[in-house]
Each structure stands twice: as structure tokens, then as C-alpha cells.
Amino acid sequence: MDPHGDHMLAWPAPPGQERTEEQWAVIAGQVRHAANKLGDPLPACLPGEPRQCGRSAQQHALAWAAELKARSHYLIEVYAPSEEAAGYAAGTLYRERLAELRASVR
């Protein structure tokens, strides 16, 4: 796993979307759990876990989300029946679903 976005100095939340450290910890745990379902277990370093790394729960939520996205994309590449099907799922279908998600929170 990479260093959880250490190259960024801050992870500002959009206005009106601020979350507490506890809320971010719940989100981080849920995303990490989902990523673990798609591959080898991720290392334990969330706040409060053994070998705590000292990074914020928000940084963990975003790092685990990136890991989940990568694992999902890899599954598409490996298991799609053709290169065209993989391109459609990882490209067109992904962008359509992302647009729907963005529209649903506005």
C-alpha cells in the first residue's frame, strides 16, 4: 500500500460536507472491508488498530477508496470476456455510473 496520500498537505472537505474523525473512521472501515473482499487483506493501520500509522481516518478512507477502485478495475481487466467488454465496463459504463452518482448528490 502506498503512503496514504502523504504527498498532500491537507484533505479539505467540500463546504457543508465536513465530517468528524469518528465518521471518517467508519467510512474508512467500510471501504477497507469492501477492498478486502476483492483481494488480499489490506494491512492493519487504521486509527485504533494495531500498528497505527498516525494518519487521519479521512486519509485512510481516501487511500482505501483508491485501493478499491484499483482492485475493481483489475477485476474488469482480468475477467471481462474481451478487451472490448473490459473497455466498455471500465470506460463508458464507469463514466455513466459516476455521472449518475454525482447527479444524485446535487
Coordinates of N, CA, C and O in Angstrom, one line a residue:
M1 N 0.9 -1.2 0.0 CA 0.0 0.0 0.0 C 0.9 1.2 0.0 O 1.9 1.3 0.7
D2 N 0.5 2.2 -0.7 CA 1.3 3.4 -0.7 C 1.1 4.2 0.5 O 0.4 3.8 1.4
P3 N 1.8 5.4 0.7 CA 1.8 6.1 2.0 C 0.5 6.9 2.3 O 0.6 7.9 2.9
H4 N -0.7 6.5 1.8 CA -1.9 7.1 2.1 C -2.0 8.6 1.8 O -2.6 9.3 2.5
G5 N -1.4 9.0 0.7 CA -1.6 10.3 0.3 C -0.7 11.3 1.0 O -1.1 12.5 1.2
D6 N 0.4 10.8 1.5 CA 1.3 11.7 2.3 C 1.8 12.9 1.5 O 2.2 13.9 2.1
H7 N 1.8 12.8 0.2 CA 2.2 13.9 -0.6 C 1.3 15.1 -0.6 O 1.6 16.2 -1.0
M8 N 0.1 14.9 0.0 CA -0.9 16.0 0.1 C -0.8 16.6 1.5 O -0.7 15.8 2.5
L9 N -0.8 17.9 1.6 CA -0.7 18.5 3.0 C -2.0 18.5 3.7 O -2.1 18.5 4.9
A10 N -3.1 18.5 3.0 CA -4.5 18.6 3.6 C -5.5 17.9 2.7 O -5.3 17.8 1.5
W11 N -6.5 17.4 3.3 CA -7.6 16.8 2.6 C -8.9 17.6 2.9 O -9.8 17.1 3.7
P12 N -9.0 18.8 2.4 CA -10.2 19.6 2.8 C -11.5 19.0 2.3 O -11.5 18.5 1.1
A13 N -12.5 19.1 3.1 CA -13.8 18.7 2.7 C -14.6 19.8 1.9 O -14.4 21.0 2.2
P14 N -15.4 19.4 1.0 CA -16.2 20.5 0.3 C -17.1 21.2 1.3 O -17.5 20.5 2.3
P15 N -17.4 22.4 1.2 CA -18.2 23.1 2.1 C -19.5 22.4 2.4 O -20.2 21.9 1.5
G16 N -19.9 22.3 3.6 CA -21.1 21.6 4.0 C -21.0 20.1 4.1 O -21.9 19.4 4.5
Q17 N -19.8 19.6 3.8 CA -19.6 18.1 3.9 C -18.5 17.7 4.9 O -17.9 16.7 4.8
E18 N -18.3 18.6 5.9 CA -17.3 18.2 6.9 C -17.7 17.0 7.7 O -18.9 16.9 8.0
R19 N -16.8 16.2 8.1 CA -17.1 15.0 8.9 C -16.2 15.0 10.1 O -15.1 15.5 10.0
T20 N -16.6 14.3 11.1 CA -15.8 14.1 12.3 C -14.8 13.0 12.0 O -15.0 12.2 11.1
E21 N -13.7 12.9 12.8 CA -12.8 11.8 12.7 C -13.5 10.5 12.9 O -13.2 9.5 12.2
E22 N -14.4 10.4 13.8 CA -15.2 9.2 14.0 C -16.0 8.8 12.8 O -16.0 7.6 12.5
Q23 N -16.6 9.7 12.2 CA -17.4 9.4 10.9 C -16.5 8.9 9.8 O -16.8 8.0 9.1
W24 N -15.3 9.6 9.7 CA -14.3 9.2 8.7 C -13.8 7.8 9.0 O -13.6 7.0 8.1
A25 N -13.6 7.4 10.3 CA -13.2 6.1 10.7 C -14.2 5.0 10.2 O -13.8 4.0 9.8
V26 N -15.5 5.3 10.4 CA -16.5 4.4 10.0 C -16.4 4.2 8.5 O -16.5 3.0 8.0
I27 N -16.3 5.3 7.7 CA -16.3 5.2 6.3 C -15.0 4.4 5.8 O -15.1 3.5 5.0
A28 N -13.9 4.8 6.5 CA -12.6 4.1 6.1 C -12.7 2.6 6.4 O -12.3 1.8 5.5
G29 N -13.3 2.2 7.5 CA -13.5 0.8 7.8 C -14.4 0.1 6.8 O -14.1 -1.1 6.3
Q30 N -15.5 0.7 6.3 CA -16.4 0.1 5.4 C -15.7 0.0 4.0 O -15.8 -1.1 3.4
V31 N -15.0 1.0 3.6 CA -14.3 0.9 2.3 C -13.2 -0.1 2.3 O -13.0 -0.9 1.4
R32 N -12.4 -0.2 3.4 CA -11.4 -1.2 3.6 C -12.0 -2.6 3.5 O -11.4 -3.5 2.9
H33 N -13.1 -2.8 4.2 CA -13.8 -4.1 4.2 C -14.1 -4.5 2.8 O -13.9 -5.6 2.4
A34 N -14.7 -3.5 2.0 CA -15.1 -3.8 0.6 C -13.8 -4.2 -0.2 O -13.8 -5.2 -1.0
A35 N -12.7 -3.5 0.0 CA -11.5 -3.8 -0.8 C -10.9 -5.1 -0.4 O -10.5 -5.9 -1.2
N36 N -11.0 -5.5 0.9 CA -10.6 -6.8 1.3 C -11.3 -7.9 0.7 O -10.8 -9.0 0.5
K37 N -12.6 -7.7 0.3 CA -13.4 -8.7 -0.3 C -13.0 -9.0 -1.7 O -13.3 -10.0 -2.3
L38 N -12.2 -8.0 -2.3 CA -11.8 -8.1 -3.7 C -10.3 -8.6 -3.9 O -9.8 -8.5 -5.0
G39 N -9.6 -8.9 -2.8 CA -8.2 -9.3 -2.9 C -7.6 -9.6 -1.6 O -8.3 -9.8 -0.6
D40 N -6.3 -9.6 -1.6 CA -5.6 -9.9 -0.4 C -5.9 -8.9 0.7 O -6.2 -7.7 0.4
P41 N -5.9 -9.3 2.0 CA -6.3 -8.4 3.0 C -5.3 -7.2 3.1 O -4.1 -7.4 2.8
L42 N -5.8 -6.0 3.3 CA -5.0 -4.8 3.4 C -4.4 -4.8 4.8 O -4.9 -5.4 5.8
P43 N -3.2 -4.1 5.0 CA -2.6 -4.0 6.3 C -3.4 -3.3 7.3 O -4.2 -2.4 7.0
A44 N -3.3 -3.7 8.5 CA -4.0 -3.1 9.6 C -3.2 -1.8 10.0 O -2.1 -1.9 10.5
C45 N -3.8 -0.7 9.8 CA -3.2 0.6 10.2 C -4.2 1.7 10.4 O -3.8 2.9 10.5
L46 N -5.5 1.4 10.4 CA -6.5 2.4 10.7 C -6.3 2.9 12.1 O -5.8 2.2 13.0
P47 N -6.8 4.1 12.3 CA -6.7 4.6 13.7 C -7.3 3.7 14.7 O -8.4 3.2 14.5
G48 N -6.6 3.4 15.7 CA -7.0 2.4 16.8 C -6.7 1.0 16.5 O -6.8 0.2 17.4
E49 N -6.2 0.7 15.3 CA -5.8 -0.7 15.1 C -4.4 -0.9 15.5 O -3.6 0.0 15.7
P50 N -4.0 -2.2 15.6 CA -2.6 -2.5 15.8 C -1.7 -1.8 14.7 O -2.1 -1.7 13.6
R51 N -0.5 -1.4 15.1 CA 0.4 -0.8 14.2 C -0.2 0.5 13.6 O 0.0 0.8 12.5
Q52 N -0.9 1.2 14.4 CA -1.5 2.5 14.0 C -0.4 3.4 13.3 O 0.6 3.6 13.9
C53 N -0.7 3.9 12.1 CA 0.3 4.7 11.4 C 0.3 6.1 11.7 O 1.1 6.9 11.3
G54 N -0.8 6.6 12.4 CA -0.8 8.0 12.8 C -1.5 8.9 11.8 O -1.6 10.1 12.0
R55 N -1.9 8.4 10.6 CA -2.6 9.2 9.6 C -4.1 9.4 10.0 O -4.6 8.6 10.8
S56 N -4.7 10.4 9.5 CA -6.1 10.6 9.8 C -7.1 9.5 9.2 O -6.7 8.9 8.2
A57 N -8.2 9.4 9.8 CA -9.2 8.5 9.2 C -9.6 8.9 7.8 O -9.9 8.1 7.0
Q58 N -9.7 10.2 7.6 CA -10.0 10.7 6.3 C -9.0 10.2 5.2 O -9.3 9.8 4.1
Q59 N -7.7 10.4 5.6 CA -6.7 9.9 4.7 C -6.8 8.4 4.4 O -6.6 7.9 3.3
H60 N -7.2 7.6 5.4 CA -7.4 6.2 5.2 C -8.6 5.9 4.3 O -8.5 5.1 3.4
A61 N -9.7 6.6 4.5 CA -10.9 6.4 3.7 C -10.5 6.7 2.2 O -10.9 5.9 1.4
L62 N -9.8 7.7 1.9 CA -9.5 8.0 0.6 C -8.4 7.0 0.0 O -8.5 6.6 -1.2
A63 N -7.5 6.6 0.8 CA -6.5 5.6 0.3 C -7.2 4.3 0.1 O -6.9 3.7 -0.9
W64 N -8.1 3.9 1.0 CA -8.8 2.6 0.8 C -9.7 2.7 -0.4 O -9.9 1.7 -1.2
A65 N -10.3 3.9 -0.7 CA -11.2 4.0 -1.8 C -10.4 3.9 -3.1 O -10.8 3.3 -4.1
A66 N -9.1 4.5 -3.1 CA -8.3 4.3 -4.3 C -7.9 2.8 -4.5 O -7.9 2.3 -5.6
E67 N -7.6 2.1 -3.4 CA -7.3 0.7 -3.5 C -8.5 -0.1 -4.0 O -8.4 -0.9 -4.9
L68 N -9.7 0.3 -3.5 CA -10.9 -0.4 -4.0 C -11.2 -0.2 -5.5 O -11.5 -1.1 -6.3
K69 N -10.9 1.1 -5.9 CA -11.1 1.4 -7.4 C -10.1 0.6 -8.2 O -10.4 0.1 -9.2
A70 N -8.8 0.5 -7.7 CA -7.8 -0.2 -8.5 C -8.2 -1.7 -8.5 O -8.0 -2.4 -9.6
R71 N -8.6 -2.3 -7.4 CA -9.0 -3.7 -7.4 C -10.2 -4.0 -8.3 O -10.2 -5.0 -9.0
S72 N -11.1 -3.1 -8.3 CA -12.3 -3.2 -9.2 C -11.9 -3.2 -10.6 O -12.3 -4.0 -11.4
H73 N -11.0 -2.2 -11.0 CA -10.6 -2.1 -12.4 C -9.8 -3.4 -12.8 O -10.0 -3.9 -13.9
Y74 N -9.0 -3.9 -11.9 CA -8.2 -5.1 -12.2 C -9.1 -6.2 -12.4 O -8.9 -7.0 -13.4
L75 N -10.2 -6.4 -11.7 CA -11.2 -7.5 -11.9 C -11.8 -7.4 -13.3 O -12.0 -8.4 -14.0
I76 N -12.1 -6.1 -13.7 CA -12.7 -5.9 -15.0 C -11.7 -6.4 -16.1 O -12.0 -7.1 -17.0
E77 N -10.4 -6.0 -15.9 CA -9.4 -6.3 -16.9 C -9.2 -7.8 -17.0 O -9.1 -8.4 -18.1
V78 N -9.2 -8.5 -15.9 CA -8.9 -9.9 -15.8 C -10.1 -10.8 -16.3 O -9.9 -11.8 -17.0
Y79 N -11.3 -10.4 -15.9 CA -12.4 -11.3 -16.1 C -13.4 -10.9 -17.2 O -14.3 -11.7 -17.5
A80 N -13.2 -9.8 -17.8 CA -14.0 -9.4 -19.0 C -13.8 -10.4 -20.1 O -12.7 -10.9 -20.3
P81 N -14.9 -10.8 -20.8 CA -14.7 -11.8 -21.9 C -13.9 -11.3 -23.1 O -13.5 -12.1 -23.9
S82 N -13.7 -10.0 -23.2 CA -13.0 -9.5 -24.3 C -12.4 -8.1 -23.9 O -12.8 -7.5 -23.0
E83 N -11.4 -7.7 -24.7 CA -10.8 -6.4 -24.5 C -11.9 -5.3 -24.7 O -11.9 -4.3 -23.9
E84 N -12.8 -5.5 -25.6 CA -13.9 -4.5 -25.9 C -14.8 -4.4 -24.7 O -15.2 -3.3 -24.3
A85 N -15.1 -5.6 -24.1 CA -16.0 -5.6 -22.9 C -15.4 -4.9 -21.7 O -16.0 -4.2 -21.0
A86 N -14.1 -5.2 -21.6 CA -13.3 -4.5 -20.5 C -13.3 -3.0 -20.7 O -13.5 -2.3 -19.7
G87 N -13.1 -2.6 -21.9 CA -13.1 -1.2 -22.2 C -14.4 -0.5 -21.9 O -14.5 0.6 -21.4
Y88 N -15.5 -1.2 -22.3 CA -16.8 -0.7 -22.1 C -17.1 -0.6 -20.6 O -17.5 0.5 -20.1
A89 N -16.8 -1.6 -19.8 CA -17.1 -1.6 -18.4 C -16.3 -0.6 -17.6 O -16.8 0.1 -16.8
A90 N -15.0 -0.6 -18.0 CA -14.1 0.4 -17.2 C -14.1 1.8 -17.8 O -13.7 2.7 -17.1
G91 N -14.7 2.0 -18.9 CA -14.8 3.3 -19.5 C -16.2 3.8 -19.5 O -16.6 4.5 -18.6
T92 N -16.9 3.5 -20.5 CA -18.3 4.0 -20.7 C -19.2 3.7 -19.5 O -19.8 4.7 -19.0
L93 N -19.3 2.5 -19.1 CA -20.2 2.1 -18.0 C -19.8 2.8 -16.7 O -20.6 3.4 -16.0
Y94 N -18.5 2.9 -16.5 CA -18.0 3.5 -15.3 C -18.3 5.0 -15.3 O -18.8 5.6 -14.3
R95 N -18.0 5.7 -16.4 CA -18.3 7.1 -16.5 C -19.8 7.4 -16.4 O -20.2 8.4 -15.7
E96 N -20.7 6.6 -17.0 CA -22.1 6.8 -16.8 C -22.5 6.6 -15.4 O -23.3 7.4 -14.9
R97 N -22.0 5.6 -14.7 CA -22.4 5.4 -13.3 C -21.9 6.5 -12.4 O -22.6 7.0 -11.5
L98 N -20.7 7.0 -12.7 CA -20.1 8.1 -11.9 C -20.9 9.4 -12.1 O -21.2 10.1 -11.1
A99 N -21.4 9.6 -13.3 CA -22.2 10.8 -13.6 C -23.5 10.7 -12.8 O -24.0 11.7 -12.3
E100 N -24.1 9.5 -12.8 CA -25.4 9.3 -12.0 C -25.1 9.5 -10.5 O -26.0 10.2 -9.9
L101 N -24.0 9.1 -10.0 CA -23.8 9.3 -8.6 C -23.6 10.8 -8.3 O -24.1 11.3 -7.3
R102 N -22.8 11.4 -9.1 CA -22.6 12.9 -8.9 C -23.9 13.6 -9.0 O -24.2 14.5 -8.2
A103 N -24.8 13.3 -9.9 CA -26.1 14.0 -10.1 C -27.0 13.7 -8.9 O -27.8 14.5 -8.5
S104 N -26.9 12.5 -8.3 CA -27.8 12.2 -7.2 C -27.5 12.9 -5.9 O -28.3 13.0 -5.0
V105 N -26.3 13.5 -5.8 CA -25.9 14.2 -4.5 C -26.0 15.7 -4.7 O -25.7 16.5 -3.8
R106 N -26.4 16.2 -5.8 CA -26.6 17.7 -6.0 C -27.9 18.2 -5.5 O -28.8 17.6 -5.4

